Short mmCIF file of C-alpha atoms in Angstrom, two decimals:
data_model
loop_
_atom_site.label_atom_id
_atom_site.label_comp_id
_atom_site.label_asym_id
_atom_site.label_seq_id
_atom_site.Cartn_x
_atom_site.Cartn_y
_atom_site.Cartn_z
CA VAL A 23 0.00 0.00 0.00
CA THR A 24 1.41 3.36 -0.99
CA VAL A 25 0.19 6.48 0.73
CA ASP A 26 0.91 9.94 -0.63
CA VAL A 27 1.85 12.06 2.38
CA PRO A 28 3.06 15.65 2.32
CA TYR A 29 5.62 15.26 5.14
CA THR A 30 7.57 11.99 5.09
CA LEU A 31 9.88 10.22 7.52
CA GLU A 32 12.72 11.23 5.24
CA ASP A 33 11.64 14.89 5.50
CA MET A 34 11.59 14.60 9.29
CA SER A 35 15.08 13.08 9.36
CA ASP A 36 16.35 15.81 7.05
CA ASP A 37 14.85 18.44 9.37
CA ALA A 38 16.66 16.85 12.32
CA ALA A 39 19.90 16.90 10.34
CA ALA A 40 19.35 20.56 9.46
CA LEU A 41 18.94 21.32 13.17
CA VAL A 42 22.16 19.45 14.02
CA ARG A 43 24.01 21.44 11.37
CA HIS A 44 22.42 24.73 12.48
CA LEU A 45 23.56 24.07 16.05
CA LYS A 46 27.06 23.38 14.65
CA LEU A 47 27.22 19.93 16.22
CA SER A 48 29.60 17.49 14.58
CA ARG A 49 28.22 14.02 15.34
CA VAL A 50 25.27 13.20 17.57
CA HIS A 51 23.86 10.14 19.32
CA ILE A 52 20.42 9.45 17.85
CA VAL A 53 17.71 7.76 19.94
CA GLY A 54 14.21 7.03 18.67
CA THR A 55 11.17 5.26 20.05
CA SER A 56 8.25 4.03 17.93
CA MET A 57 7.79 6.41 14.97
CA GLY A 58 10.84 8.32 16.25
CA GLY A 59 12.80 5.11 15.75
CA MET A 60 11.78 5.05 12.11
CA ILE A 61 12.88 8.69 11.76
CA ALA A 62 16.14 7.90 13.57
CA GLN A 63 16.85 5.05 11.13
CA GLN A 64 16.32 7.41 8.21
CA PHE A 65 18.61 9.95 9.87
CA ALA A 66 21.39 7.34 10.18
CA ILE A 67 20.92 6.17 6.57
CA ARG A 68 20.65 9.64 5.03
CA HIS A 69 23.14 11.49 7.25
CA PRO A 70 25.81 8.99 8.41
CA ASP A 71 28.34 11.82 8.72
CA LEU A 72 26.23 13.30 11.55
CA CYS A 73 25.40 10.04 13.35
CA ALA A 74 27.77 8.92 16.13
CA SER A 75 25.43 6.14 17.27
CA LEU A 76 21.87 4.93 16.78
CA THR A 77 19.51 3.47 19.38
CA VAL A 78 16.07 2.33 18.23
CA MET A 79 13.41 1.15 20.68
CA LYS A 80 9.94 -0.29 20.12
CA SER A 81 10.11 0.47 16.42
CA THR A 82 10.29 -1.16 13.02
CA THR A 83 11.91 -0.76 9.65
CA GLY A 84 8.48 -0.72 8.06
CA ALA A 85 9.11 -3.94 6.12
CA HIS A 86 5.80 -5.72 5.62
CA ASP A 87 7.27 -9.23 5.85
CA LEU A 88 8.45 -8.90 9.47
CA PRO A 89 6.91 -11.41 11.90
CA ASN A 90 4.52 -10.32 14.64
CA PRO A 91 5.52 -10.77 18.28
CA GLY A 92 4.38 -14.04 19.87
CA MET A 93 0.93 -14.18 21.48
CA GLY A 94 2.38 -14.27 25.02
CA LEU A 95 4.23 -11.01 24.46
CA GLN A 96 1.24 -9.39 22.74
CA LEU A 97 -1.00 -10.21 25.73
CA LYS A 98 1.64 -8.89 28.13
CA LEU A 99 1.96 -5.63 26.22
CA VAL A 100 -1.80 -5.13 26.23
CA ALA A 101 -2.07 -5.86 29.96
CA GLY A 102 0.89 -3.69 30.98
CA PRO A 103 2.63 -3.82 34.34
CA LYS A 104 0.77 -4.01 37.65
CA LEU A 105 1.41 -0.60 39.16
CA CYS A 106 1.33 0.30 42.86
CA PRO A 107 1.22 4.12 42.94
CA ASP A 108 1.28 4.21 46.76
CA ASP A 109 4.42 2.06 46.94
CA LEU A 110 7.15 3.36 44.63
CA GLU A 111 9.59 0.60 45.54
CA GLN A 112 7.05 -2.15 44.78
CA ASP A 113 5.98 -0.30 41.66
CA THR A 114 9.60 -0.24 40.46
CA ARG A 115 10.05 -3.98 41.14
CA ASN A 116 6.82 -4.80 39.25
CA LEU A 117 7.82 -2.64 36.31
CA ALA A 118 11.32 -4.16 36.15
CA LYS A 119 9.89 -7.72 36.32
CA TRP A 120 7.35 -6.90 33.62
CA MET A 121 10.05 -5.56 31.33
CA VAL A 122 12.23 -8.69 31.46
CA ASP A 123 9.87 -11.53 32.36
CA VAL A 124 8.32 -12.62 29.05
#
């Protein structure tokens, strides 16, 4: 499926590169989450001279043939961690367990 959009991921990565150049930074560490990860990937591909490192989290390349996460992980992501707002220490333990216990 092709969608004609007026402002693309490539445009967004080019805007980020223009900002880096405007700020007179030499090489930067790029971090992106979700759609930001897709923009970050484009930044690294299109502007490797500006990219010192790339970290992409919870994102995709956009390739349609990538597999979906397993059902166990999907259910866990939908449910989210059990939070204890009145007990920060317990809340932190629950969140940490949820993040690594698949």
